[in-house]
C-alpha positions as a LaTeX table, in Angstrom:
\begin{tabular}{lrrr}
\hline
Residue & $x$ (\AA) & $y$ (\AA) & $z$ (\AA) \\
\hline
Met1 & 121.21 & 83.80 & 104.06 \\
Pro2 & 122.79 & 86.49 & 106.25 \\
Val3 & 120.82 & 89.70 & 106.63 \\
Thr4 & 122.28 & 92.62 & 104.69 \\
Thr5 & 122.33 & 96.10 & 106.20 \\
Thr6 & 123.12 & 99.14 & 104.08 \\
Phe7 & 124.88 & 102.27 & 105.27 \\
Trp8 & 124.86 & 105.36 & 103.08 \\
Ala9 & 127.88 & 107.60 & 103.51 \\
Glu10 & 127.37 & 111.20 & 102.41 \\
His11 & 131.10 & 111.17 & 101.66 \\
Ala12 & 133.60 & 108.32 & 102.15 \\
Trp13 & 137.37 & 108.10 & 102.17 \\
Leu14 & 138.26 & 105.14 & 99.96 \\
Gly15 & 141.98 & 105.09 & 100.65 \\
Asp16 & 143.12 & 107.60 & 98.06 \\
Arg17 & 140.14 & 109.90 & 97.48 \\
Val18 & 136.88 & 111.25 & 98.86 \\
Glu19 & 133.83 & 109.86 & 97.08 \\
Pro20 & 130.37 & 111.44 & 97.43 \\
Gly21 & 127.35 & 109.22 & 97.88 \\
Val22 & 128.70 & 105.78 & 98.80 \\
Ala23 & 126.42 & 102.87 & 99.74 \\
Leu24 & 128.02 & 100.16 & 101.85 \\
Asp25 & 126.31 & 96.78 & 102.06 \\
Val26 & 127.17 & 94.80 & 105.20 \\
Ala27 & 126.49 & 91.18 & 106.17 \\
Asp28 & 127.94 & 89.11 & 109.02 \\
Gly29 & 129.93 & 92.13 & 110.19 \\
Arg30 & 131.79 & 92.63 & 106.89 \\
Ile31 & 131.43 & 94.92 & 103.94 \\
Thr32 & 130.04 & 92.97 & 100.99 \\
Ala33 & 129.74 & 95.79 & 98.46 \\
Val34 & 130.88 & 99.40 & 98.01 \\
Arg35 & 128.63 & 101.28 & 95.59 \\
Thr36 & 129.83 & 104.72 & 94.55 \\
Gly37 & 127.77 & 107.32 & 92.74 \\
Thr38 & 124.74 & 106.73 & 94.97 \\
Ala39 & 123.37 & 110.25 & 95.19 \\
Thr40 & 120.65 & 109.57 & 97.76 \\
Pro41 & 120.27 & 107.01 & 100.55 \\
Pro42 & 118.80 & 103.69 & 99.32 \\
Pro43 & 115.49 & 102.72 & 100.98 \\
Gly44 & 116.09 & 101.54 & 104.53 \\
Ala45 & 119.75 & 102.57 & 104.62 \\
Glu46 & 121.38 & 104.00 & 107.76 \\
Thr47 & 122.57 & 107.50 & 106.85 \\
Leu48 & 126.09 & 108.62 & 107.83 \\
Arg49 & 126.34 & 112.36 & 107.18 \\
Gly50 & 129.87 & 113.76 & 107.04 \\
Leu51 & 133.07 & 112.03 & 105.94 \\
Thr52 & 133.11 & 108.30 & 106.66 \\
Leu53 & 136.53 & 106.79 & 107.31 \\
Pro54 & 137.61 & 103.29 & 108.25 \\
Gly55 & 137.40 & 102.88 & 112.01 \\
Leu56 & 140.43 & 104.27 & 113.84 \\
Ala57 & 142.91 & 101.98 & 115.59 \\
Asn58 & 144.47 & 103.08 & 118.87 \\
Ala59 & 147.59 & 100.92 & 118.80 \\
His60 & 148.87 & 101.74 & 122.29 \\
Ser61 & 146.76 & 102.15 & 125.42 \\
His62 & 147.14 & 101.80 & 129.16 \\
Ala63 & 143.48 & 102.06 & 130.18 \\
Phe64 & 144.17 & 102.82 & 133.84 \\
His65 & 146.17 & 105.91 & 132.90 \\
Arg66 & 142.84 & 107.58 & 132.11 \\
Ala67 & 142.51 & 108.11 & 135.86 \\
Leu68 & 145.63 & 110.31 & 135.80 \\
Arg69 & 144.24 & 113.00 & 133.51 \\
Gly70 & 144.46 & 116.42 & 135.13 \\
Thr71 & 146.25 & 115.11 & 138.23 \\
Val72 & 149.60 & 114.71 & 136.50 \\
Gln73 & 149.32 & 118.04 & 134.69 \\
Ala74 & 149.81 & 119.92 & 137.97 \\
Gly75 & 153.31 & 121.06 & 138.86 \\
Glu76 & 156.64 & 120.14 & 137.33 \\
Gly77 & 158.70 & 116.97 & 136.92 \\
Thr78 & 159.85 & 114.33 & 134.47 \\
Phe79 & 158.73 & 110.97 & 133.14 \\
Trp80 & 160.11 & 109.40 & 136.33 \\
Thr81 & 158.11 & 111.62 & 138.71 \\
Trp82 & 155.01 & 111.05 & 136.57 \\
Arg83 & 155.63 & 107.31 & 136.96 \\
Asp84 & 155.43 & 107.59 & 140.77 \\
Val85 & 151.94 & 109.08 & 140.51 \\
Met86 & 150.95 & 106.38 & 138.03 \\
Tyr87 & 152.01 & 103.66 & 140.48 \\
Gly88 & 149.64 & 105.11 & 143.07 \\
Val89 & 146.66 & 104.51 & 140.78 \\
Ala90 & 147.89 & 101.06 & 139.74 \\
Asp91 & 148.10 & 100.02 & 143.40 \\
Arg92 & 144.37 & 100.60 & 143.94 \\
Leu93 & 142.87 & 98.68 & 141.02 \\
Thr94 & 140.93 & 95.43 & 141.37 \\
Pro95 & 139.34 & 93.37 & 138.59 \\
Asp96 & 135.97 & 95.01 & 139.26 \\
Ser97 & 137.24 & 98.58 & 139.46 \\
Tyr98 & 139.47 & 98.04 & 136.44 \\
Phe99 & 136.49 & 96.77 & 134.45 \\
Ala100 & 134.47 & 99.87 & 135.34 \\
Leu101 & 137.31 & 102.26 & 134.48 \\
Ala102 & 138.23 & 100.48 & 131.26 \\
Arg103 & 134.60 & 100.27 & 130.10 \\
Ala104 & 134.32 & 104.03 & 130.49 \\
Ala105 & 137.72 & 104.68 & 128.90 \\
Tyr106 & 136.92 & 102.47 & 125.93 \\
Ala107 & 133.54 & 104.16 & 125.55 \\
Glu108 & 135.38 & 107.48 & 125.40 \\
Met109 & 137.55 & 105.96 & 122.65 \\
Ala110 & 134.44 & 104.91 & 120.75 \\
Leu111 & 133.12 & 108.47 & 120.94 \\
Ala112 & 136.46 & 109.54 & 119.44 \\
Gly113 & 136.01 & 107.19 & 116.47 \\
Ile114 & 138.27 & 104.41 & 117.74 \\
Thr115 & 136.96 & 100.96 & 116.85 \\
Cys116 & 139.98 & 98.89 & 117.96 \\
Val117 & 142.43 & 99.31 & 120.84 \\
Gly118 & 145.75 & 97.69 & 121.63 \\
Glu119 & 145.85 & 97.37 & 125.42 \\
Phe120 & 149.42 & 97.08 & 126.72 \\
His121 & 148.47 & 95.22 & 129.89 \\
Tyr122 & 150.72 & 94.44 & 132.84 \\
Leu123 & 148.53 & 94.74 & 135.96 \\
His124 & 148.27 & 90.98 & 136.29 \\
His125 & 148.07 & 90.16 & 140.01 \\
Ala126 & 146.92 & 91.56 & 143.34 \\
Pro127 & 148.98 & 94.51 & 144.63 \\
Asp128 & 151.21 & 92.27 & 146.76 \\
Gly129 & 151.94 & 90.03 & 143.76 \\
Thr130 & 149.56 & 87.21 & 144.76 \\
Pro131 & 147.79 & 85.75 & 141.72 \\
Tyr132 & 144.03 & 86.05 & 141.64 \\
Asp133 & 141.98 & 82.85 & 141.80 \\
Gly134 & 141.50 & 83.39 & 138.08 \\
Pro135 & 145.09 & 84.19 & 137.10 \\
Asn136 & 143.95 & 86.34 & 134.16 \\
Ala137 & 141.17 & 88.17 & 136.00 \\
Met138 & 142.57 & 91.60 & 135.18 \\
Gly139 & 143.11 & 90.91 & 131.48 \\
Glu140 & 139.69 & 89.28 & 131.17 \\
Ala141 & 138.16 & 92.38 & 132.76 \\
Leu142 & 139.73 & 94.51 & 130.04 \\
Met143 & 138.46 & 92.28 & 127.24 \\
Ala144 & 134.96 & 92.29 & 128.74 \\
Ala145 & 135.09 & 96.07 & 129.12 \\
Ala146 & 135.93 & 96.55 & 125.45 \\
Gly147 & 133.06 & 94.29 & 124.49 \\
Glu148 & 130.58 & 96.30 & 126.55 \\
Ala149 & 131.90 & 99.54 & 125.03 \\
Gly150 & 131.41 & 98.04 & 121.56 \\
Ile151 & 135.00 & 98.11 & 120.32 \\
Arg152 & 137.59 & 95.50 & 119.39 \\
Ile153 & 140.64 & 94.87 & 121.53 \\
Thr154 & 144.00 & 93.21 & 121.19 \\
Leu155 & 145.12 & 92.42 & 124.72 \\
Leu156 & 148.91 & 92.72 & 124.62 \\
Asp157 & 149.71 & 90.68 & 127.70 \\
Thr158 & 152.97 & 92.09 & 128.97 \\
Ala159 & 156.01 & 90.44 & 130.52 \\
Tyr160 & 157.32 & 92.72 & 133.27 \\
Leu161 & 159.85 & 90.94 & 135.47 \\
Ser162 & 162.27 & 93.49 & 136.92 \\
Ser163 & 162.45 & 97.13 & 137.96 \\
Gly164 & 165.72 & 97.70 & 136.17 \\
Phe165 & 168.74 & 95.93 & 134.80 \\
Gly166 & 169.34 & 93.16 & 137.32 \\
Glu167 & 166.96 & 94.63 & 139.92 \\
Pro168 & 163.92 & 92.81 & 141.35 \\
Pro169 & 160.47 & 94.41 & 141.08 \\
Asn170 & 159.87 & 97.20 & 143.57 \\
Arg171 & 156.81 & 97.17 & 145.83 \\
His172 & 154.63 & 98.84 & 143.20 \\
Gln173 & 155.74 & 96.42 & 140.48 \\
Arg174 & 155.11 & 93.17 & 142.31 \\
Arg175 & 151.65 & 92.89 & 140.80 \\
Phe176 & 153.17 & 93.22 & 137.33 \\
Ser177 & 155.56 & 90.29 & 137.59 \\
Asp178 & 155.10 & 86.55 & 137.00 \\
Gly179 & 158.66 & 85.92 & 138.24 \\
Thr180 & 160.02 & 84.45 & 135.02 \\
Ala181 & 159.21 & 84.59 & 131.33 \\
Asp182 & 158.24 & 80.92 & 131.42 \\
Ala183 & 155.70 & 81.61 & 134.17 \\
Trp184 & 154.43 & 84.61 & 132.21 \\
Ala185 & 154.01 & 82.42 & 129.11 \\
Glu186 & 152.11 & 79.76 & 131.04 \\
Arg187 & 149.68 & 82.29 & 132.49 \\
Ala188 & 149.21 & 84.20 & 129.22 \\
Ala189 & 148.43 & 80.95 & 127.41 \\
Gly190 & 145.20 & 80.80 & 129.42 \\
Leu191 & 143.78 & 83.92 & 127.76 \\
Lys192 & 141.07 & 83.08 & 125.24 \\
Pro193 & 140.24 & 85.22 & 122.19 \\
Ser194 & 136.68 & 85.96 & 121.11 \\
Asp195 & 134.92 & 87.67 & 118.24 \\
His196 & 135.88 & 91.13 & 119.47 \\
Ala197 & 139.09 & 90.27 & 121.34 \\
Arg198 & 142.47 & 88.94 & 120.27 \\
Val199 & 145.56 & 88.21 & 122.35 \\
Gly200 & 149.09 & 89.33 & 121.68 \\
Ala201 & 152.26 & 89.71 & 123.72 \\
Ala202 & 154.48 & 92.52 & 124.91 \\
Val203 & 157.91 & 93.02 & 126.39 \\
His204 & 157.44 & 95.94 & 128.71 \\
Ser205 & 160.96 & 97.24 & 128.03 \\
Val206 & 164.55 & 96.06 & 128.03 \\
Arg207 & 164.84 & 97.21 & 131.64 \\
Ala208 & 161.84 & 95.09 & 132.69 \\
Val209 & 162.69 & 91.79 & 130.94 \\
Pro210 & 166.22 & 90.39 & 131.35 \\
Ala211 & 167.98 & 89.76 & 128.06 \\
Ala212 & 168.15 & 86.00 & 128.63 \\
Gln213 & 164.33 & 85.87 & 128.83 \\
Leu214 & 163.46 & 88.01 & 125.80 \\
Ala215 & 163.48 & 85.02 & 123.45 \\
Thr216 & 160.81 & 83.25 & 125.51 \\
Val217 & 158.36 & 86.10 & 124.96 \\
Ala218 & 159.25 & 86.36 & 121.27 \\
Ala219 & 158.77 & 82.60 & 120.79 \\
Trp220 & 155.35 & 82.70 & 122.51 \\
Ala221 & 154.18 & 85.31 & 120.00 \\
Glu222 & 155.82 & 83.53 & 117.07 \\
Glu223 & 154.09 & 80.23 & 117.85 \\
Arg224 & 150.71 & 81.96 & 117.83 \\
Glu225 & 151.45 & 84.33 & 114.93 \\
Ala226 & 150.43 & 87.04 & 117.37 \\
Pro227 & 151.51 & 90.67 & 117.52 \\
Leu228 & 154.42 & 91.51 & 119.82 \\
His229 & 154.88 & 95.05 & 121.19 \\
Val230 & 157.65 & 96.67 & 123.23 \\
His231 & 158.32 & 100.07 & 124.77 \\
Leu232 & 161.56 & 101.16 & 123.12 \\
Ser233 & 163.99 & 103.97 & 123.92 \\
Glu234 & 161.41 & 106.30 & 125.39 \\
Gln235 & 164.01 & 107.72 & 127.77 \\
Thr236 & 167.72 & 108.40 & 127.33 \\
Ala237 & 168.36 & 107.11 & 130.86 \\
Glu238 & 167.13 & 103.67 & 129.81 \\
Asn239 & 169.37 & 103.73 & 126.74 \\
Asp240 & 172.40 & 104.60 & 128.86 \\
Ala241 & 171.61 & 101.91 & 131.43 \\
Cys242 & 171.15 & 99.28 & 128.68 \\
Val243 & 174.51 & 100.11 & 127.12 \\
Glu244 & 176.14 & 99.91 & 130.55 \\
Ala245 & 174.49 & 96.58 & 131.37 \\
Tyr246 & 174.83 & 94.81 & 128.01 \\
Gly247 & 177.03 & 96.89 & 125.76 \\
Phe248 & 174.18 & 97.34 & 123.26 \\
Thr249 & 171.47 & 99.87 & 122.60 \\
Pro250 & 167.97 & 98.58 & 123.42 \\
Thr251 & 167.22 & 98.15 & 119.70 \\
Ala252 & 170.38 & 96.14 & 119.10 \\
Leu253 & 169.65 & 94.01 & 122.16 \\
Leu254 & 166.14 & 93.24 & 120.93 \\
Ser255 & 167.52 & 92.43 & 117.49 \\
Asp256 & 170.07 & 90.00 & 118.89 \\
His257 & 167.37 & 88.14 & 120.84 \\
Gly258 & 164.87 & 87.72 & 118.01 \\
Val259 & 162.33 & 90.31 & 119.12 \\
Leu260 & 162.27 & 92.48 & 115.99 \\
Gly261 & 160.28 & 91.59 & 112.86 \\
Pro262 & 157.12 & 92.31 & 110.84 \\
Arg263 & 154.72 & 91.30 & 113.66 \\
Thr264 & 156.59 & 93.44 & 116.19 \\
Thr265 & 155.75 & 97.05 & 117.02 \\
Ala266 & 158.15 & 99.29 & 118.91 \\
Val267 & 156.32 & 101.95 & 120.91 \\
His268 & 157.78 & 105.48 & 121.11 \\
Ala269 & 161.25 & 104.79 & 119.62 \\
Thr270 & 162.12 & 108.35 & 120.59 \\
His271 & 165.87 & 108.27 & 121.16 \\
Leu272 & 167.47 & 106.13 & 118.45 \\
Thr273 & 170.86 & 105.97 & 116.79 \\
Pro274 & 171.13 & 105.77 & 112.98 \\
Gly275 & 172.03 & 102.11 & 113.45 \\
Asp276 & 168.87 & 101.55 & 115.50 \\
Ile277 & 166.76 & 103.06 & 112.72 \\
Arg278 & 168.37 & 100.74 & 110.17 \\
Leu279 & 167.75 & 97.67 & 112.34 \\
Leu280 & 164.08 & 98.54 & 112.81 \\
Gly281 & 163.53 & 99.38 & 109.16 \\
Arg282 & 165.36 & 96.41 & 107.67 \\
Ser283 & 163.43 & 94.03 & 109.92 \\
Ala284 & 160.12 & 95.73 & 108.97 \\
Thr285 & 159.43 & 96.30 & 112.65 \\
Gly286 & 156.53 & 98.70 & 113.06 \\
Val287 & 156.68 & 101.80 & 115.21 \\
Cys288 & 153.78 & 103.26 & 117.19 \\
Met289 & 154.10 & 106.98 & 117.79 \\
Cys290 & 152.18 & 108.53 & 120.70 \\
Pro291 & 152.73 & 112.26 & 120.20 \\
Thr292 & 150.35 & 113.65 & 122.83 \\
Thr293 & 151.88 & 111.46 & 125.55 \\
Glu294 & 155.42 & 112.07 & 124.34 \\
Arg295 & 154.72 & 115.80 & 124.62 \\
Asp296 & 152.97 & 115.48 & 127.98 \\
Leu297 & 155.86 & 113.54 & 129.51 \\
Ala298 & 158.52 & 115.72 & 127.85 \\
Asp299 & 159.98 & 112.62 & 126.21 \\
Gly300 & 161.04 & 114.27 & 122.96 \\
Ile301 & 160.22 & 113.95 & 119.26 \\
Gly302 & 161.01 & 110.61 & 117.68 \\
Pro303 & 162.44 & 110.18 & 114.16 \\
Ala304 & 159.15 & 109.04 & 112.63 \\
Arg305 & 159.90 & 110.06 & 109.06 \\
Ala306 & 163.35 & 108.46 & 109.09 \\
Leu307 & 161.86 & 105.26 & 110.49 \\
Gln308 & 159.23 & 105.06 & 107.79 \\
Glu309 & 161.78 & 105.75 & 105.07 \\
Ala310 & 163.93 & 102.93 & 106.52 \\
Gly311 & 161.03 & 100.46 & 106.18 \\
Ser312 & 159.03 & 100.67 & 109.44 \\
Pro313 & 155.25 & 101.07 & 109.07 \\
Leu314 & 153.84 & 103.67 & 111.47 \\
Ser315 & 150.83 & 103.46 & 113.76 \\
Leu316 & 149.43 & 105.78 & 116.42 \\
Gly317 & 148.40 & 105.49 & 120.06 \\
Ser318 & 146.95 & 107.62 & 122.84 \\
Asp319 & 149.07 & 105.79 & 125.45 \\
Ser320 & 148.53 & 107.69 & 128.72 \\
His321 & 145.27 & 109.29 & 127.50 \\
Ala322 & 146.27 & 112.86 & 128.26 \\
Val323 & 143.75 & 113.24 & 125.47 \\
Val324 & 141.92 & 110.54 & 123.52 \\
Asp325 & 141.93 & 111.81 & 119.95 \\
Leu326 & 143.51 & 109.81 & 117.11 \\
Leu327 & 143.01 & 112.73 & 114.71 \\
Glu328 & 145.18 & 114.82 & 117.03 \\
Glu329 & 147.80 & 112.04 & 117.15 \\
Ala330 & 147.84 & 111.92 & 113.35 \\
Arg331 & 148.36 & 115.63 & 112.85 \\
Ala332 & 150.75 & 115.84 & 115.80 \\
Met333 & 153.11 & 113.40 & 114.12 \\
Glu334 & 153.30 & 115.73 & 111.11 \\
Leu335 & 153.42 & 118.94 & 113.14 \\
Asp336 & 156.11 & 117.64 & 115.51 \\
Glu337 & 158.21 & 116.68 & 112.51 \\
Arg338 & 157.77 & 120.22 & 111.19 \\
Leu339 & 159.07 & 121.61 & 114.48 \\
Arg340 & 162.03 & 119.24 & 114.41 \\
Thr341 & 163.00 & 119.91 & 110.79 \\
His342 & 161.66 & 123.44 & 110.15 \\
Arg343 & 159.96 & 122.05 & 107.04 \\
Arg344 & 156.31 & 121.29 & 106.18 \\
Gly345 & 154.64 & 118.40 & 104.40 \\
His346 & 156.28 & 115.17 & 105.55 \\
Trp347 & 153.08 & 113.12 & 105.13 \\
Thr348 & 149.89 & 113.69 & 103.20 \\
Ala349 & 146.57 & 113.59 & 105.00 \\
Gly350 & 145.92 & 110.23 & 103.35 \\
Gln351 & 149.18 & 108.79 & 104.66 \\
Leu352 & 148.39 & 109.99 & 108.17 \\
Leu353 & 144.93 & 108.42 & 107.94 \\
Arg354 & 146.56 & 105.16 & 106.91 \\
Ala355 & 148.67 & 105.21 & 110.09 \\
Ala356 & 145.49 & 105.78 & 112.10 \\
Thr357 & 143.54 & 103.03 & 110.32 \\
Ala358 & 144.99 & 100.20 & 108.21 \\
Asp359 & 148.51 & 100.23 & 109.63 \\
Gly360 & 147.24 & 100.58 & 113.19 \\
His361 & 144.95 & 97.60 & 112.76 \\
Ala362 & 147.77 & 95.57 & 111.19 \\
Ala363 & 149.97 & 96.33 & 114.20 \\
Leu364 & 147.25 & 94.81 & 116.38 \\
Gly365 & 146.74 & 91.71 & 114.26 \\
Trp366 & 143.45 & 92.85 & 112.65 \\
His367 & 144.63 & 92.80 & 109.05 \\
Glu368 & 141.07 & 92.57 & 107.76 \\
Ala369 & 140.17 & 95.98 & 109.23 \\
Gly370 & 141.09 & 99.57 & 108.47 \\
Arg371 & 139.81 & 99.77 & 104.89 \\
Ile372 & 136.49 & 100.48 & 103.20 \\
Glu373 & 136.35 & 97.69 & 100.64 \\
Pro374 & 134.50 & 94.40 & 100.11 \\
Gly375 & 135.64 & 91.74 & 102.58 \\
Ala376 & 136.86 & 94.20 & 105.20 \\
Leu377 & 135.33 & 94.38 & 108.66 \\
Ala378 & 132.47 & 96.89 & 108.69 \\
Asp379 & 134.15 & 99.25 & 111.17 \\
Leu380 & 133.41 & 102.87 & 110.26 \\
Thr381 & 133.89 & 106.34 & 111.72 \\
Thr382 & 132.08 & 109.41 & 110.41 \\
Val383 & 133.52 & 112.89 & 110.98 \\
Ala384 & 131.31 & 115.96 & 110.69 \\
Leu385 & 132.20 & 118.36 & 107.89 \\
Asp386 & 129.89 & 121.11 & 109.15 \\
Ser387 & 131.17 & 121.84 & 112.66 \\
Val388 & 132.85 & 125.11 & 113.67 \\
Arg389 & 136.18 & 123.38 & 113.09 \\
Thr390 & 135.43 & 121.68 & 109.79 \\
Ala391 & 132.98 & 123.99 & 107.99 \\
Gly392 & 134.29 & 125.82 & 104.93 \\
Pro393 & 136.53 & 123.52 & 102.86 \\
Gly394 & 134.86 & 121.55 & 100.11 \\
Pro395 & 134.20 & 117.86 & 100.77 \\
Glu396 & 136.92 & 116.92 & 98.28 \\
Leu397 & 139.33 & 118.21 & 100.96 \\
Gly398 & 137.66 & 116.07 & 103.61 \\
Ala399 & 140.79 & 114.07 & 104.45 \\
Glu400 & 142.83 & 117.25 & 104.97 \\
Thr401 & 140.01 & 118.76 & 107.01 \\
Ala402 & 139.67 & 115.67 & 109.20 \\
Val403 & 143.39 & 115.35 & 109.91 \\
Phe404 & 144.38 & 118.99 & 110.25 \\
Ala405 & 141.24 & 120.62 & 111.69 \\
Ala406 & 138.82 & 118.09 & 113.20 \\
Thr407 & 138.98 & 116.74 & 116.73 \\
Ala408 & 137.38 & 113.81 & 118.51 \\
Ala409 & 134.44 & 116.12 & 119.23 \\
Asp410 & 133.64 & 116.06 & 115.51 \\
Val411 & 133.06 & 112.30 & 115.41 \\
Arg412 & 129.38 & 111.89 & 114.63 \\
His413 & 128.81 & 108.16 & 114.01 \\
Val414 & 130.73 & 104.95 & 114.74 \\
Val415 & 129.99 & 101.44 & 113.47 \\
Thr416 & 131.75 & 98.22 & 114.51 \\
Gly417 & 131.04 & 94.96 & 112.75 \\
Gly418 & 128.02 & 96.52 & 111.09 \\
Arg419 & 126.49 & 97.62 & 114.42 \\
Gln420 & 126.14 & 101.32 & 115.13 \\
Ile421 & 127.58 & 102.09 & 118.57 \\
Val422 & 127.71 & 105.89 & 118.30 \\
Arg423 & 124.91 & 107.88 & 116.68 \\
Asp424 & 124.96 & 111.67 & 116.43 \\
Gly425 & 127.76 & 111.82 & 118.98 \\
His426 & 125.97 & 109.69 & 121.59 \\
His427 & 127.20 & 106.29 & 122.75 \\
Leu428 & 124.39 & 103.77 & 122.36 \\
Leu429 & 125.79 & 101.15 & 124.77 \\
Val430 & 127.16 & 103.34 & 127.57 \\
Pro431 & 124.51 & 106.07 & 127.80 \\
Asp432 & 126.40 & 108.55 & 130.04 \\
Val433 & 130.12 & 108.21 & 129.36 \\
Pro434 & 131.21 & 111.29 & 131.36 \\
Arg435 & 129.38 & 109.98 & 134.42 \\
Ala436 & 130.89 & 106.50 & 133.96 \\
Leu437 & 134.35 & 108.04 & 133.81 \\
Ala438 & 133.78 & 110.28 & 136.82 \\
Glu439 & 132.34 & 107.52 & 138.98 \\
Ser440 & 134.99 & 104.92 & 138.10 \\
Ile441 & 137.82 & 107.37 & 138.74 \\
Ala442 & 136.30 & 108.68 & 141.97 \\
Ala443 & 136.01 & 105.09 & 143.23 \\
Leu444 & 139.80 & 104.75 & 143.06 \\
His445 & 140.23 & 107.66 & 145.45 \\
Ser446 & 137.47 & 106.83 & 147.93 \\
\hline
\end{tabular}
């Protein structure tokens, strides 16, 4: 018989309410029982003081962007000038240095309550485009890094074939490209999932994958029932170039080539037409909003509420990791919508938590995660209700406090698969996360 571990949550968010005194029995990494009305910890139970939520899902990450923090906040510019700095970091990564950086970045995510990450991965080859002896060495480094940091990962292996509409990859992009979608599919097929890691696909963007090759990527994901992600309409310049090249908006182009659908997630979706919103909603294509990155890069505010009303489930991502804080992403989606509309209250705290948990996990192909209920994966995040940011409101307002006041610094405990990986704000697998970050980033500049 599997060994049962019990966690006692001082308060737990059960999807529509805060319950005090909840005992969670766990066996084989899954919740087997949820017992409410448990006023004190059962004998031998692990105590989780604060508000326990389902583990948070970071649905859009580029791990190597963590090395850009601070550097790209100096001076002025646009998305395109930021991209030039990003290429400089990408040029210097090897499988070993990427493992070290990603392990530290994923450990930072764990400290922020993130138990699953969607890694939008396109650094496939050596800087000159030569494949490594192990053609998936970079992707395998990312999956191993997530495992050592104690979190789950969906590696979204990304097709990136051109620098623009009809243009070959530039010198920085050579390591991103497999040459053709067929070659991409052959290489990506060699990636092997594991208990903590799953494999999905991504189209980098309509500028990076020629229209005639989009269907190949979509079919690869369809055959495997795997998630498929795509950067969509982040910049107006890309929209204009797509219309000039094909006569369609990027959304319409993706629709015509079979990319949209319930297993697909469009990332950003910032600059859409009403027709684009209808296409995404009617196809039940998800949308991942990344508000802190969209602010940092001056991208704009996407029509998140209109997309959800049209039928698109919403998830959240930290993308460029200007900050790593899914609670901030959740409230930023609401607060940005307030700025855009001059009106408050577009989502409840519970709805925003759903975007950060269940819907984020679904976007990454982990449908059995993101809920506190029997049968779900035992992935849990506990937020302090007694910090300088969260003290004051009663625990019945814990969801509102977590979303609209707490930060990543208030994450106290994290459990993945029934194993505690963060206790009292300390990572149990990567003992000194700041040092790991500093050393792995410094190594890229030495």
